[in-house]
Amino acid sequence: MNKILVINGPNLNMLGERETEIYGKKTLNQIKEDCEVFSQKINYEIEFFQSNSESEIIECLQGMENKYVGLIINAAALTHTSISIHDSLKIVGCKKIEIHISNPYSRENFRNKSFVSPVVDGIISGLGHSVYITAIFAIKQILEQANE
């Protein structure tokens, strides 16, 4: 079965509690459950990882090896600050999609710069929790097109 890793950065463990007007009321666990249901329908397996620690995210990226066909990353605030995550993403060989629940470009100016964007295959943002499912589907489509 095809496996996709979903990495979630700082404060995403607080989804459903913090800034619900921006991030909605679903928890990260509820989003994970939605992704698992969707992934099973398309014959994919999903694995979620969340950390508030930049070093743990980097170690997770470095440990991916050839276990996954795709990576979905919501680096949260580290998107705008972490050159280390940028460098780690460069060594990941599978298809990569950056996601954001909100639209970073409609928020504070400092959110307009992403160190993740230059090293991923695509970006999905501003669609609420559906960015996760959309990214799973996008990886499936990218892989199918590559095999045509």
PDB file of C-alpha atoms in Angstrom:
ATOM      1  CA  MET A   1       0.000   0.000   0.000  1.00  0.00           C
ATOM      2  CA  ASN A   2       1.177   3.548  -0.741  1.00  0.00           C
ATOM      3  CA  LYS A   3       2.067   5.527   2.371  1.00  0.00           C
ATOM      4  CA  ILE A   4       1.944   9.297   2.876  1.00  0.00           C
ATOM      5  CA  LEU A   5       3.484  11.063   5.842  1.00  0.00           C
ATOM      6  CA  VAL A   6       1.791  14.194   7.177  1.00  0.00           C
ATOM      7  CA  ILE A   7       4.015  16.414   9.317  1.00  0.00           C
ATOM      8  CA  ASN A   8       2.409  19.079  11.489  1.00  0.00           C
ATOM      9  CA  GLY A   9       4.436  21.803  13.156  1.00  0.00           C
ATOM     10  CA  PRO A  10       4.154  23.968  16.260  1.00  0.00           C
ATOM     11  CA  ASN A  11       0.800  24.708  17.859  1.00  0.00           C
ATOM     12  CA  LEU A  12      -1.164  22.486  15.489  1.00  0.00           C
ATOM     13  CA  ASN A  13      -1.752  20.200  18.464  1.00  0.00           C
ATOM     14  CA  MET A  14      -3.959  23.062  19.710  1.00  0.00           C
ATOM     15  CA  LEU A  15      -6.295  23.055  16.697  1.00  0.00           C
ATOM     16  CA  GLY A  16      -9.918  23.300  17.768  1.00  0.00           C
ATOM     17  CA  GLU A  17      -8.923  25.405  20.771  1.00  0.00           C
ATOM     18  CA  ARG A  18      -6.808  28.279  19.487  1.00  0.00           C
ATOM     19  CA  GLU A  19      -7.928  30.985  17.092  1.00  0.00           C
ATOM     20  CA  THR A  20     -10.951  29.011  15.926  1.00  0.00           C
ATOM     21  CA  GLU A  21     -12.005  31.974  13.778  1.00  0.00           C
ATOM     22  CA  ILE A  22      -8.885  31.303  11.672  1.00  0.00           C
ATOM     23  CA  TYR A  23      -8.271  27.563  12.087  1.00  0.00           C
ATOM     24  CA  GLY A  24     -11.760  26.209  12.737  1.00  0.00           C
ATOM     25  CA  LYS A  25     -13.064  23.960  15.488  1.00  0.00           C
ATOM     26  CA  LYS A  26     -11.725  20.579  14.371  1.00  0.00           C
ATOM     27  CA  THR A  27      -8.889  19.097  16.364  1.00  0.00           C
ATOM     28  CA  LEU A  28      -5.791  17.665  14.726  1.00  0.00           C
ATOM     29  CA  ASN A  29      -6.971  14.211  15.760  1.00  0.00           C
ATOM     30  CA  GLN A  30     -10.313  14.769  13.982  1.00  0.00           C
ATOM     31  CA  ILE A  31      -8.466  15.919  10.860  1.00  0.00           C
ATOM     32  CA  LYS A  32      -6.285  12.812  11.077  1.00  0.00           C
ATOM     33  CA  GLU A  33      -9.379  10.599  11.305  1.00  0.00           C
ATOM     34  CA  ASP A  34     -10.884  12.312   8.236  1.00  0.00           C
ATOM     35  CA  CYS A  35      -7.630  11.727   6.352  1.00  0.00           C
ATOM     36  CA  GLU A  36      -7.513   8.065   7.361  1.00  0.00           C
ATOM     37  CA  VAL A  37     -11.056   7.489   6.080  1.00  0.00           C
ATOM     38  CA  PHE A  38     -10.309   9.245   2.790  1.00  0.00           C
ATOM     39  CA  SER A  39      -6.954   7.506   2.354  1.00  0.00           C
ATOM     40  CA  GLN A  40      -8.475   4.060   2.803  1.00  0.00           C
ATOM     41  CA  LYS A  41     -11.008   4.830   0.054  1.00  0.00           C
ATOM     42  CA  ILE A  42      -8.196   5.498  -2.404  1.00  0.00           C
ATOM     43  CA  ASN A  43      -6.004   2.629  -1.150  1.00  0.00           C
ATOM     44  CA  TYR A  44      -3.423   4.782   0.609  1.00  0.00           C
ATOM     45  CA  GLU A  45      -2.105   4.676   4.144  1.00  0.00           C
ATOM     46  CA  ILE A  46      -1.584   7.882   6.097  1.00  0.00           C
ATOM     47  CA  GLU A  47       0.734   8.520   9.010  1.00  0.00           C
ATOM     48  CA  PHE A  48       0.567  11.716  11.083  1.00  0.00           C
ATOM     49  CA  PHE A  49       3.420  13.308  13.023  1.00  0.00           C
ATOM     50  CA  GLN A  50       3.171  16.492  15.090  1.00  0.00           C
ATOM     51  CA  SER A  51       5.823  18.310  17.042  1.00  0.00           C
ATOM     52  CA  ASN A  52       6.361  21.728  18.535  1.00  0.00           C
ATOM     53  CA  SER A  53      10.102  21.115  18.182  1.00  0.00           C
ATOM     54  CA  GLU A  54      11.981  22.072  15.028  1.00  0.00           C
ATOM     55  CA  SER A  55      14.661  19.470  15.747  1.00  0.00           C
ATOM     56  CA  GLU A  56      12.082  16.658  16.027  1.00  0.00           C
ATOM     57  CA  ILE A  57      10.568  17.667  12.686  1.00  0.00           C
ATOM     58  CA  ILE A  58      14.023  17.621  11.098  1.00  0.00           C
ATOM     59  CA  GLU A  59      14.745  14.189  12.570  1.00  0.00           C
ATOM     60  CA  CYS A  60      11.410  12.929  11.225  1.00  0.00           C
ATOM     61  CA  LEU A  61      12.277  14.236   7.745  1.00  0.00           C
ATOM     62  CA  GLN A  62      15.733  12.684   7.895  1.00  0.00           C
ATOM     63  CA  GLY A  63      14.234   9.343   8.937  1.00  0.00           C
ATOM     64  CA  MET A  64      11.773   9.086   6.045  1.00  0.00           C
ATOM     65  CA  GLU A  65      14.154   7.089   3.836  1.00  0.00           C
ATOM     66  CA  ASN A  66      12.103   5.202   1.231  1.00  0.00           C
ATOM     67  CA  LYS A  67       9.098   4.498   3.450  1.00  0.00           C
ATOM     68  CA  TYR A  68       6.679   6.971   1.829  1.00  0.00           C
ATOM     69  CA  VAL A  69       5.497   7.926  -1.641  1.00  0.00           C
ATOM     70  CA  GLY A  70       4.507  11.384  -0.467  1.00  0.00           C
ATOM     71  CA  LEU A  71       4.935  14.015   2.202  1.00  0.00           C
ATOM     72  CA  ILE A  72       2.442  16.634   3.282  1.00  0.00           C
ATOM     73  CA  ILE A  73       3.897  19.299   5.546  1.00  0.00           C
ATOM     74  CA  ASN A  74       2.178  21.998   7.539  1.00  0.00           C
ATOM     75  CA  ALA A  75       5.247  23.500   9.169  1.00  0.00           C
ATOM     76  CA  ALA A  76       3.051  26.186  10.782  1.00  0.00           C
ATOM     77  CA  ALA A  77       5.120  29.144  12.040  1.00  0.00           C
ATOM     78  CA  LEU A  78       8.356  27.319  11.154  1.00  0.00           C
ATOM     79  CA  THR A  79       7.369  27.807   7.507  1.00  0.00           C
ATOM     80  CA  HIS A  80       8.489  31.420   7.825  1.00  0.00           C
ATOM     81  CA  THR A  81      11.629  30.926   9.906  1.00  0.00           C
ATOM     82  CA  SER A  82      13.284  27.545   9.405  1.00  0.00           C
ATOM     83  CA  ILE A  83      16.119  27.229   6.949  1.00  0.00           C
ATOM     84  CA  SER A  84      16.899  23.902   8.653  1.00  0.00           C
ATOM     85  CA  ILE A  85      13.531  22.468   7.608  1.00  0.00           C
ATOM     86  CA  HIS A  86      14.117  23.875   4.106  1.00  0.00           C
ATOM     87  CA  ASP A  87      17.474  22.066   3.929  1.00  0.00           C
ATOM     88  CA  SER A  88      15.984  18.821   5.292  1.00  0.00           C
ATOM     89  CA  LEU A  89      13.167  18.910   2.733  1.00  0.00           C
ATOM     90  CA  LYS A  90      15.768  19.117  -0.049  1.00  0.00           C
ATOM     91  CA  ILE A  91      16.993  15.614   0.812  1.00  0.00           C
ATOM     92  CA  VAL A  92      13.497  14.059   0.870  1.00  0.00           C
ATOM     93  CA  GLY A  93      13.071  12.139  -2.389  1.00  0.00           C
ATOM     94  CA  CYS A  94       9.288  11.694  -2.529  1.00  0.00           C
ATOM     95  CA  LYS A  95       6.591  14.087  -3.732  1.00  0.00           C
ATOM     96  CA  LYS A  96       6.072  16.945  -1.248  1.00  0.00           C
ATOM     97  CA  ILE A  97       3.157  19.323  -0.700  1.00  0.00           C
ATOM     98  CA  GLU A  98       3.112  22.295   1.662  1.00  0.00           C
ATOM     99  CA  ILE A  99      -0.261  23.048   3.246  1.00  0.00           C
ATOM    100  CA  HIS A 100      -1.781  25.790   5.390  1.00  0.00           C
ATOM    101  CA  ILE A 101      -5.302  25.836   6.808  1.00  0.00           C
ATOM    102  CA  SER A 102      -5.462  29.615   6.485  1.00  0.00           C
ATOM    103  CA  ASN A 103      -4.213  31.764   3.614  1.00  0.00           C
ATOM    104  CA  PRO A 104      -0.842  33.120   4.793  1.00  0.00           C
ATOM    105  CA  TYR A 105      -0.986  35.899   2.192  1.00  0.00           C
ATOM    106  CA  SER A 106      -4.158  37.352   3.704  1.00  0.00           C
ATOM    107  CA  ARG A 107      -2.548  37.617   7.143  1.00  0.00           C
ATOM    108  CA  GLU A 108       0.446  39.402   8.642  1.00  0.00           C
ATOM    109  CA  ASN A 109       3.259  40.352   6.251  1.00  0.00           C
ATOM    110  CA  PHE A 110       5.784  38.069   7.940  1.00  0.00           C
ATOM    111  CA  ARG A 111       3.659  35.095   6.819  1.00  0.00           C
ATOM    112  CA  ASN A 112       4.232  36.006   3.155  1.00  0.00           C
ATOM    113  CA  LYS A 113       7.687  34.376   3.106  1.00  0.00           C
ATOM    114  CA  SER A 114       7.911  30.591   3.087  1.00  0.00           C
ATOM    115  CA  PHE A 115      11.206  28.736   3.360  1.00  0.00           C
ATOM    116  CA  VAL A 116       9.265  25.535   2.583  1.00  0.00           C
ATOM    117  CA  SER A 117       7.722  26.570  -0.763  1.00  0.00           C
ATOM    118  CA  PRO A 118      10.905  26.524  -2.870  1.00  0.00           C
ATOM    119  CA  VAL A 119      11.592  22.858  -2.055  1.00  0.00           C
ATOM    120  CA  VAL A 120       8.149  21.261  -2.471  1.00  0.00           C
ATOM    121  CA  ASP A 121       6.141  20.190  -5.515  1.00  0.00           C
ATOM    122  CA  GLY A 122       3.037  22.188  -4.650  1.00  0.00           C
ATOM    123  CA  ILE A 123       1.278  24.424  -2.141  1.00  0.00           C
ATOM    124  CA  ILE A 124      -2.336  24.288  -0.944  1.00  0.00           C
ATOM    125  CA  SER A 125      -3.616  26.963   1.426  1.00  0.00           C
ATOM    126  CA  GLY A 126      -6.623  28.882   2.600  1.00  0.00           C
ATOM    127  CA  LEU A 127      -9.225  26.127   2.217  1.00  0.00           C
ATOM    128  CA  GLY A 128      -9.599  25.249   5.879  1.00  0.00           C
ATOM    129  CA  HIS A 129      -9.225  21.655   7.014  1.00  0.00           C
ATOM    130  CA  SER A 130      -9.878  20.383   3.497  1.00  0.00           C
ATOM    131  CA  VAL A 131      -6.264  21.229   2.590  1.00  0.00           C
ATOM    132  CA  TYR A 132      -5.254  17.887   4.124  1.00  0.00           C
ATOM    133  CA  ILE A 133      -7.616  15.782   1.994  1.00  0.00           C
ATOM    134  CA  THR A 134      -6.871  17.912  -1.067  1.00  0.00           C
ATOM    135  CA  ALA A 135      -3.146  17.315  -0.597  1.00  0.00           C
ATOM    136  CA  ILE A 136      -3.617  13.547  -0.264  1.00  0.00           C
ATOM    137  CA  PHE A 137      -5.609  13.521  -3.493  1.00  0.00           C
ATOM    138  CA  ALA A 138      -2.998  15.738  -5.184  1.00  0.00           C
ATOM    139  CA  ILE A 139      -0.163  13.346  -4.310  1.00  0.00           C
ATOM    140  CA  LYS A 140      -2.206  10.458  -5.712  1.00  0.00           C
ATOM    141  CA  GLN A 141      -2.790  12.420  -8.948  1.00  0.00           C
ATOM    142  CA  ILE A 142       0.867  13.443  -9.264  1.00  0.00           C
ATOM    143  CA  LEU A 143       2.010   9.840  -8.841  1.00  0.00           C
ATOM    144  CA  GLU A 144      -0.553   8.517 -11.341  1.00  0.00           C
ATOM    145  CA  GLN A 145       0.465  11.119 -13.926  1.00  0.00           C
ATOM    146  CA  ALA A 146       4.122  10.201 -13.440  1.00  0.00           C
ATOM    147  CA  ASN A 147       3.273   6.569 -14.223  1.00  0.00           C
ATOM    148  CA  GLU A 148       1.369   7.348 -17.441  1.00  0.00           C
TER     149      GLU A 148
END
